[in-house]
XYZ file of C-alpha atoms in Angstrom:
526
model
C 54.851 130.490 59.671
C 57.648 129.351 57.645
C 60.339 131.363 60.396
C 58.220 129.704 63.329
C 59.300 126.240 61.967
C 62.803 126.946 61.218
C 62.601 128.419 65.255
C 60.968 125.622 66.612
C 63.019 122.847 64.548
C 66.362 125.077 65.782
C 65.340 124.662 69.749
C 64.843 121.190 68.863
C 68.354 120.567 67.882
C 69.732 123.116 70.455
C 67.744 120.897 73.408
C 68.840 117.718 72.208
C 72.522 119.198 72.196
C 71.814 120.039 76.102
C 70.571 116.617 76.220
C 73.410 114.570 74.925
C 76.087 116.776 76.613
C 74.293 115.862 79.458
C 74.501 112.138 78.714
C 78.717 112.283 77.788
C 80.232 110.671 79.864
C 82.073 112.542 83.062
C 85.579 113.035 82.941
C 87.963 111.028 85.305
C 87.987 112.134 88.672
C 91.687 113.401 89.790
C 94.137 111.027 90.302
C 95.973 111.049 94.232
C 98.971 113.106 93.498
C 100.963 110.011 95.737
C 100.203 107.656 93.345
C 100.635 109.233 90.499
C 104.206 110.520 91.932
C 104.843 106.650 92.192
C 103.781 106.093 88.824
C 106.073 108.631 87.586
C 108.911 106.070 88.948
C 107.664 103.341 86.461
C 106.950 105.865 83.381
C 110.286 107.384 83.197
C 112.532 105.170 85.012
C 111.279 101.772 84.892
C 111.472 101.109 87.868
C 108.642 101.014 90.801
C 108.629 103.076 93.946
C 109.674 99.693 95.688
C 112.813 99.134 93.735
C 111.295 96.521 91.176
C 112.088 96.902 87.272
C 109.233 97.462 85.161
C 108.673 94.286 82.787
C 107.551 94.463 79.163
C 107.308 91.589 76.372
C 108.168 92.900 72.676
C 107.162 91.059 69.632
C 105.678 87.703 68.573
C 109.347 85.879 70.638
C 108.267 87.785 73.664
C 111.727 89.294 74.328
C 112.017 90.559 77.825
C 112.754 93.920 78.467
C 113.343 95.080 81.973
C 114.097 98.278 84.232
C 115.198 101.661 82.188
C 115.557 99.937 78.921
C 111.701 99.135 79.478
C 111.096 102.501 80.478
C 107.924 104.369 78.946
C 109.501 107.279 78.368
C 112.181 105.806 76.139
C 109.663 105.852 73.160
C 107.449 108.310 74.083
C 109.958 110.470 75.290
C 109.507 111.912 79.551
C 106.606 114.975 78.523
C 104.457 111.791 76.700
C 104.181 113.701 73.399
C 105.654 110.961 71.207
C 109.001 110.448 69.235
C 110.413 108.982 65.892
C 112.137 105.743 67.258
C 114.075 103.567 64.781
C 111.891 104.839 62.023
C 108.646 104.596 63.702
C 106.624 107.214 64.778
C 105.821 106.536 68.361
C 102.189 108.760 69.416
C 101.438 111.052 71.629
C 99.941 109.609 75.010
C 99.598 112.401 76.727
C 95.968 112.904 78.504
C 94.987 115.450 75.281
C 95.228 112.717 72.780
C 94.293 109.649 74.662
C 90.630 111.390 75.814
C 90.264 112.537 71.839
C 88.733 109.907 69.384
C 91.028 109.930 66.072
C 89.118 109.135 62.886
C 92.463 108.557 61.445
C 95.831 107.005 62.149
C 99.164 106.919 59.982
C 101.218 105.135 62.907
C 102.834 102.386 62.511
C 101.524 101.091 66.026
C 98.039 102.249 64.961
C 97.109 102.445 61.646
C 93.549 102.708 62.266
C 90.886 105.136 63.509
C 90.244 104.461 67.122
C 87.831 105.655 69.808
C 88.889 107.830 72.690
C 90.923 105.531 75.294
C 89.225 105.175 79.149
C 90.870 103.539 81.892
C 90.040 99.431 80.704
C 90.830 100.613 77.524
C 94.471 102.152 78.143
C 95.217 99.549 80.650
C 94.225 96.549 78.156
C 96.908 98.672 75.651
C 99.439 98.728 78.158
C 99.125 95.646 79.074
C 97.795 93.688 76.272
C 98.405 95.240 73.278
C 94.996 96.301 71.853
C 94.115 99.446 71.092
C 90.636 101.065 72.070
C 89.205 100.130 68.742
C 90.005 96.719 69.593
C 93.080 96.566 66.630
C 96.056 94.955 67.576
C 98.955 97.110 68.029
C 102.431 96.815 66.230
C 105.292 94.916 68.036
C 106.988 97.965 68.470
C 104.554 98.658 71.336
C 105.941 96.058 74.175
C 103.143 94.275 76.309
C 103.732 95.161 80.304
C 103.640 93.023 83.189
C 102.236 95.094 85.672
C 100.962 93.758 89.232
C 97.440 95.382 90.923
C 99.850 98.589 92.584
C 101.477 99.048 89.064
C 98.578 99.684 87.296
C 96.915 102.024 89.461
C 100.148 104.065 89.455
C 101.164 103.542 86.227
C 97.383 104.581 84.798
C 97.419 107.834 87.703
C 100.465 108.999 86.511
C 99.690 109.047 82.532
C 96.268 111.054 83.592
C 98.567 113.715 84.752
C 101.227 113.544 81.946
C 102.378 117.031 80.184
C 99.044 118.273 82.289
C 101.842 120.824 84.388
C 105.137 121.878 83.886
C 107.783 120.452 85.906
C 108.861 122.723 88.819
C 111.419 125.500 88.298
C 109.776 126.281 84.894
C 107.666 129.056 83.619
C 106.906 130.427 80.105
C 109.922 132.908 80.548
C 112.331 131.493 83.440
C 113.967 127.802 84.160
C 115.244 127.727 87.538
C 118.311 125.990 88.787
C 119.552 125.667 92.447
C 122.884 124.780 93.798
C 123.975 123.576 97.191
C 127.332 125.364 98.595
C 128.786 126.072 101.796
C 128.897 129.497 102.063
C 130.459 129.806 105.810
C 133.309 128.447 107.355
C 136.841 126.986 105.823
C 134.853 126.249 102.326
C 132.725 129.530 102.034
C 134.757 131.343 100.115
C 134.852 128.407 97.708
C 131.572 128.213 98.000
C 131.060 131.775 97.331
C 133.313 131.298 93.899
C 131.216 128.839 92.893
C 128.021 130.555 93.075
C 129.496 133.705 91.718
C 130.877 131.426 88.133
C 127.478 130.125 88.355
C 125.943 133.319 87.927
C 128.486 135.303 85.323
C 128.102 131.828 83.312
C 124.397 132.556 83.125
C 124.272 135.833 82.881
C 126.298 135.344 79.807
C 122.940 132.551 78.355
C 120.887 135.088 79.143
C 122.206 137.961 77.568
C 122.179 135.541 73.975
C 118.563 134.794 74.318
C 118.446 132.664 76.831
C 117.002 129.075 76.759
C 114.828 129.136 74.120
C 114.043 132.675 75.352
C 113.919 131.769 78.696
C 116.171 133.221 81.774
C 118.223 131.132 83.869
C 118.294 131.572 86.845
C 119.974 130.558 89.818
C 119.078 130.282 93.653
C 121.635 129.270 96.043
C 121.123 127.532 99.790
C 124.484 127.498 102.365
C 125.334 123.943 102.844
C 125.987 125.058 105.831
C 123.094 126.549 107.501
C 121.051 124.676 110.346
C 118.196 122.894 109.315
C 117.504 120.554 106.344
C 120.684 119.990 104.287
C 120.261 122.570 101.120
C 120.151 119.999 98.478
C 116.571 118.890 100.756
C 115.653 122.666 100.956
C 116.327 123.464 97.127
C 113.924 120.915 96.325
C 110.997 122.018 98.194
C 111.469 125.394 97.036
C 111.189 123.678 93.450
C 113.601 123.970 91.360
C 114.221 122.323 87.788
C 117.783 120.789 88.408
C 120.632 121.128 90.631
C 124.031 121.859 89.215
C 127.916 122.288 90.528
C 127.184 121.822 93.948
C 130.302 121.340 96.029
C 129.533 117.980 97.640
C 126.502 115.892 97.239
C 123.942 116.001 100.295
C 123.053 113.872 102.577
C 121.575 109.543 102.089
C 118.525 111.225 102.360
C 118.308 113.884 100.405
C 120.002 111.771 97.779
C 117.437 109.679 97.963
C 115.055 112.366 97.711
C 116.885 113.919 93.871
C 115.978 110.096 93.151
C 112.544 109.619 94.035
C 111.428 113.423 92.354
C 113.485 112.215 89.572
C 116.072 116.206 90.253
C 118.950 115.907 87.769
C 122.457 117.412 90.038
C 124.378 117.907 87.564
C 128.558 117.741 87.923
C 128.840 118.111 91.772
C 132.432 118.090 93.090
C 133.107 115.405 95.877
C 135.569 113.573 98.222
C 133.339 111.182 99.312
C 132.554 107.784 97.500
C 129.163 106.119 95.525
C 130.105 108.771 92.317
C 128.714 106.524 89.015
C 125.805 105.053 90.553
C 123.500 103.551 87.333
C 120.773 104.857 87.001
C 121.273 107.734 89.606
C 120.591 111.841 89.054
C 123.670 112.939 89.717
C 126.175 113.346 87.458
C 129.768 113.923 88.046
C 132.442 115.754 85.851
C 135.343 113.987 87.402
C 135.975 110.353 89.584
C 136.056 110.421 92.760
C 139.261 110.095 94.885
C 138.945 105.584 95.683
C 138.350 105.697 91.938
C 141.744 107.455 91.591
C 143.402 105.234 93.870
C 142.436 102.278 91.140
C 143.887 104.439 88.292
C 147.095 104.345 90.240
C 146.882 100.620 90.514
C 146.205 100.441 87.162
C 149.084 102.243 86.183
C 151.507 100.547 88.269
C 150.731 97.459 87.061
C 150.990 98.125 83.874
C 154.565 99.403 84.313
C 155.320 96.573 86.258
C 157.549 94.664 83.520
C 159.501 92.878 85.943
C 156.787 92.137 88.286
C 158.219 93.496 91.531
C 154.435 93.942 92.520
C 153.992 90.494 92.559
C 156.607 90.048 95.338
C 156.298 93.272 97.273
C 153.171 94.668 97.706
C 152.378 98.339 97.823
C 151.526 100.053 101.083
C 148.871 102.853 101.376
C 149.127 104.983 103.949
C 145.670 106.404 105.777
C 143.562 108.463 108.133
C 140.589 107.071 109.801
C 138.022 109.217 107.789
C 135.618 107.637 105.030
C 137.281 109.332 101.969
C 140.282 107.536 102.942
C 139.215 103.991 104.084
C 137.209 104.359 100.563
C 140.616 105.443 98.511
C 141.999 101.977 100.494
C 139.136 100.155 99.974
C 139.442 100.879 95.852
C 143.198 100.345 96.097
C 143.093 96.889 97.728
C 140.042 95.877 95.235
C 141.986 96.743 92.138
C 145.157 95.201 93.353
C 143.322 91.955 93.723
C 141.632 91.967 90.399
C 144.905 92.129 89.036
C 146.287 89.117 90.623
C 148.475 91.369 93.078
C 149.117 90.889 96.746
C 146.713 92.859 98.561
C 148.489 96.745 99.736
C 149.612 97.012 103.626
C 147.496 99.054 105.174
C 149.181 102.167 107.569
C 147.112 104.249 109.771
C 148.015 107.746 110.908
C 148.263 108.474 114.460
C 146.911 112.133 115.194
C 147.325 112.657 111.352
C 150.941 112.280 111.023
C 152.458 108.619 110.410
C 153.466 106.363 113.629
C 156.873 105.321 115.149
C 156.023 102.149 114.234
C 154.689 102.394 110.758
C 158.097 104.406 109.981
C 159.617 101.906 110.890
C 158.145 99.149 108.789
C 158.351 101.455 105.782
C 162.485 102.174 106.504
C 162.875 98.260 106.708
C 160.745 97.089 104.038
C 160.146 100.031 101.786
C 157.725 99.085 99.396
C 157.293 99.243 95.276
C 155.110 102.773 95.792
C 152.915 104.262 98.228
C 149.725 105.487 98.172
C 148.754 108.521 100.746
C 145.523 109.697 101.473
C 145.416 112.035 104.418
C 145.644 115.376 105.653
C 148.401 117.250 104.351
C 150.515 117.577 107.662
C 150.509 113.842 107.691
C 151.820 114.064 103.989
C 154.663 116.655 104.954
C 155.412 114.431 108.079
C 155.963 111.307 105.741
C 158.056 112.828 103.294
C 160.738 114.467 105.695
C 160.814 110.484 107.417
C 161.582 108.811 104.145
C 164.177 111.499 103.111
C 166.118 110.866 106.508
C 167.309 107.168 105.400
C 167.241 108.306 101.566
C 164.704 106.079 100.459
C 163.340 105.909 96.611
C 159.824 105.406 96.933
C 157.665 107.326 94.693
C 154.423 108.528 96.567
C 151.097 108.945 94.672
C 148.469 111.214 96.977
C 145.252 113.038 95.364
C 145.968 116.626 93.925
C 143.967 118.313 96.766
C 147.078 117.969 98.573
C 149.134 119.351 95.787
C 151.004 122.205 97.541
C 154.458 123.959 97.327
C 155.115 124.096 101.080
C 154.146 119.650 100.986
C 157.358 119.067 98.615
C 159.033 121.626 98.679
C 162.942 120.064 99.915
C 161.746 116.576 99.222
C 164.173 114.626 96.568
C 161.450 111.744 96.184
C 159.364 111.557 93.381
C 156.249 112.399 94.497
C 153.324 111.889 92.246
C 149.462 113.741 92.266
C 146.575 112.125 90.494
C 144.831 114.734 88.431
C 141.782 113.957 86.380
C 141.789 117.638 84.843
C 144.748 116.546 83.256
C 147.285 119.322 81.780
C 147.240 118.590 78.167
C 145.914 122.068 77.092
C 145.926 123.297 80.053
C 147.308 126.737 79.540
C 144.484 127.313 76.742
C 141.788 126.673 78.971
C 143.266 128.817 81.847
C 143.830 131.445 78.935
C 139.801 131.100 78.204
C 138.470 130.856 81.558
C 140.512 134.046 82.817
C 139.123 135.888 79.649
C 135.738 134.728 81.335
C 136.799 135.653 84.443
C 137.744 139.365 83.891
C 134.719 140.110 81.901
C 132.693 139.532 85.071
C 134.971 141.207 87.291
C 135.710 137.755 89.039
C 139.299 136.972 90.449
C 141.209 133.504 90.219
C 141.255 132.126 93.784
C 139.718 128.661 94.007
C 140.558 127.844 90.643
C 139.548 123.845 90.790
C 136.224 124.758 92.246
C 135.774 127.586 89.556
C 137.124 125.493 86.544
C 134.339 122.765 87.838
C 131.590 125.411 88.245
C 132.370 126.843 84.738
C 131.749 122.746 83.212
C 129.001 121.971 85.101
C 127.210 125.154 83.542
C 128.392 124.861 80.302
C 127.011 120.598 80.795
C 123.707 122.512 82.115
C 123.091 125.065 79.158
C 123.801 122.055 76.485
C 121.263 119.327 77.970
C 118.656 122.496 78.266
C 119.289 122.975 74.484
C 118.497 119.797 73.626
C 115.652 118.794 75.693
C 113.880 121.789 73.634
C 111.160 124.168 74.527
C 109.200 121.654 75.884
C 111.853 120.928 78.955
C 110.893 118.245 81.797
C 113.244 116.763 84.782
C 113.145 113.552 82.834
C 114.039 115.110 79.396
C 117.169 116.643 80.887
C 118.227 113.628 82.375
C 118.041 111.672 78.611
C 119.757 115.031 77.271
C 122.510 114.637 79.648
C 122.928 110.351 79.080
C 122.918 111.363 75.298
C 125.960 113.642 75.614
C 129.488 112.384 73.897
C 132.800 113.715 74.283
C 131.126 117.316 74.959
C 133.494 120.193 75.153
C 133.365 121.952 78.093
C 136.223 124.656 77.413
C 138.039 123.726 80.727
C 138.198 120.184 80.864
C 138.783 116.804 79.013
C 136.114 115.969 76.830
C 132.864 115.255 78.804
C 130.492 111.777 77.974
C 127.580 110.267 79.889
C 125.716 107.509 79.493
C 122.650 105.550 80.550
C 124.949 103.156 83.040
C 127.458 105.964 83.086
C 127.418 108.824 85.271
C 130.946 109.898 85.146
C 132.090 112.447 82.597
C 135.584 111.835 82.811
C 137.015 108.960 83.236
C 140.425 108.676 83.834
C 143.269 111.350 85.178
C 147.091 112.468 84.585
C 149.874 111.912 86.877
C 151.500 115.370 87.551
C 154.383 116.424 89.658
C 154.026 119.712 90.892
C 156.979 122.147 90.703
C 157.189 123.880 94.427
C 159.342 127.117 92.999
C 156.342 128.008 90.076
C 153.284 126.166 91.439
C 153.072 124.818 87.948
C 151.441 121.293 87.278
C 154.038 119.179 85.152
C 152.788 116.191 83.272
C 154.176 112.511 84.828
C 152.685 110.292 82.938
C 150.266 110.223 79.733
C 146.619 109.926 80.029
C 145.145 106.770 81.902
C 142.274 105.866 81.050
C 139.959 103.699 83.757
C 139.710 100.170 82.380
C 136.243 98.541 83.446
């Protein structure tokens, strides 16, 4: 009788279990993968998929805080699992902690037990600043201002948080994707590039890998028909992009922006390098950048100021890198109180009866050429005729032997590698070369591929085992005066997305090839 109770108390207990599982209340129903992808925009970048900055209020003085600096995943770090920020121990929000009642709390935004969060609940946190037991959270925890569309993507997008690995990971591979041209006058560059790429990892790999993952890199031509490859590399899904020879096109720009795809140290002719708050990240400035650090450093050495009187005179084609390097050279002159440059356009890339002209009767202070290099080679024998002394400052792309070779002017390159230990990294990088069977050909474009892997591995290092898309971009802000082994010291920055910033004048012996220093180190003033 006595084992018929126990049995009949037991189904009693077992039925009411049934019962009040049946009674819990049913989890949240899936949120639309669109709005949560907007609400990504808000949680890691603080901004909304319209281009507003996210709003929060911290403290009692209600101190605004507004667009990245608001950011949600400043605090509780991009994967939502909480961070130690100025001494506080910021929780974990991801969807397996909110749903889970704690019966206790040692945070300093919650020192109390609290029930498991629901939607009002989590919203009236964000929001308001009251926890789901109805406490009063610290002032560490800013208040939002979120309109009706905010909150619905802000609260879709934290029921999805940490739920699924970012693309391009798995437990044992991160995958990485770069766009090159592998046909036509750049492929073999191209080709270089990818190749670096891959003896650079193979080299990770063989130490362990990233926190024993593989690397691993897939390549689209740049210059197949279709979708651009920066577009194509991510659909396939891939974790980041990185030394891609150019970047892509507006729209598939726009499209590493709205997934929130890191490209990390492209190489580039063309201009909006440094955008704040963008993905990509460049190693060096691009080429109307350089035409400022000329400026710069023209002015500076102007001690008797002949600028002031004469103006400078750049020297063009009709493309866009060139109207940009004119663009930056007349904007910098102007900041600096300087008459604005006179402007000379090629005619079928070499310089114009007319525009020789002006430059044998007024020859200026310096000139500034951007252009192909037959236009270069064209302007050089015209200002030797008459015997002019006008140094000429041109990008080092068009550093070659045959372009001043026979020229007596001083002729100037702008060279953000610089050449202070220069033959030590050339030393390194051949050692890396020949261990992968790899030849020296298009050195620039290998050098770059070499930093923007070495940039890579260290950001994937730090973000940790737990890697997002949004983690690697904070790694990559964080990183100060890194050492690539091939190139000034590299630093980022949240409203900085140049690594190096500044360049070398060189002169370039035509008998050697050699690189010869012109000037010290200029840095880019603001």
């Amino acid at each position: 009788m006595k084992l018929r109770g126990w049995a009949a108390r037991m189904a009693v207990v077992v039925l009411l279990g049934v019962l009040g599982a049946c009674r819990k209340e049913p989890p949240p129903a899936p949120a639309d993968p669109e709005v949560a992808l907007r609400g990504r925009s808000l949680f890691q970048r603080g901004e909304s998929a319209r281009g507003e900055p996210l709003v929060g209020l911290l403290g009692p003085e209600r101190i605004e805080l507004s667009g990245s600096v608001a950011a949600c995943a400043r605090c509780h770090t991009p994967s939502g699992r909480g961070s130690l920020e100025g001494g506080v121990e910021v929780p974990d929000i991801r969807p397996s902690s909110l749903r889970r009642a704690h019966p206790r709390a040692t945070l300093d935004v919650e020192d109390h037990s609290r029930p498991a969060y629901d939607r009002a609940t989590l919203l009236r946190a964000i929001t308001e600043g009251v926890s789901s037991s109805g406490r009063t959270l610290g002032t560490t925890m800013p208040r939002y201002v979120l309109g009706p569309s905010e909150r619905e993507e802000l609260l879709a997008y934290l029921e999805t948080l940490g739920e699924t690995p970012d693309p391009g990971i798995t437990p044992t591979t991160l995958t990485v994707g770069a766009a090159l041209p592998l046909q036509g006058r750049a492929g073999e560059a191209g080709q270089d590039v990818a190749d670096v790429l891959r003896a650079a990892f193979a080299e990770v790999n063989a130490g362990g890998g990233i926190f024993r993952r593989r690397l691993e890199l897939v390549v689209e031509d740049d210059t197949a028909p279709g979708p651009d490859a920066t577009t194509r590399l991510v659909k396939r899904g891939v974790l980041s992009l990185v030394g891609s020879v150019r970047r892509g096109t507006p729209d598939s720009d726009a499209l590493l922006r709205r997934e929130g795809v890191p490209l990390v140290l492209p190489m580039t002719l063309g201009e909006g390098a440094g955008e704040v708050d963008s993905p990509i990240f460049f190693l060096y400035p691009e080429e109307p950048v350089q035409a400022r650090l000329v400026v710069q450093h023209l002015a500076r050495a102007d001690e008797e100021h002949v600028l002031r009187r004469r103006p400078l005179v750049v020297v063009r084609s009709e493309d866009g890198a060139s109207l940009g390097w004119a663009r930056a050279a007349h904007e910098e002159a102007l900041r600096r109180e300087l008459p604005a440059p006179v402007e000379l356009v090629l005619v079928d890339g070499v310089p114009g009866p007319e525009s020789l002209q002006r430059l044998r009767q007024s020859p200026p202070p310096a000139l500034l050429y951007v252009g192909p290099p037959s236009g270069l080679e064209a302007l050089l024998g015209a200002l030797e005729r008459p015997r002019l002394e006008v140094p000429v400052y041109a990008p080092a792309r068009l550093a070659e032997p045959q372009m001043v070779a026979g020229s007596t002017l001083p002729v100037l390159f702008v060279y953000p590698p610089g050449v202070e230990n220069r033959e030590a990294h050339l030393r390194s990088f051949s050692a890396f070369l020949q261990r992968h069977g790899l030849k020296p050909r298009h050195v620039a474009f290998q050098l770059g591929a070499y930093a923007a892997s070495r940039v890579l591995v260290e950001a994937l290092r730090r973000s940790g085992a737990d890697v997002t898309r949004a983690d690697l971009m904070l790694r990559l802000e964080e990183l100060r005066d890194f050492d690539t082994g091939v190139t000034p010291p590299v630093t980022f920055g949240v409203n900085r997305r140049v690594g190096v910033q500044g360049a070398q004048l060189v002169r370039l012996d035509a008998a050697s090839g050699r690189l010869e220093a012109a000037s010290p180190w200029i840095s880019l003033s603001p």
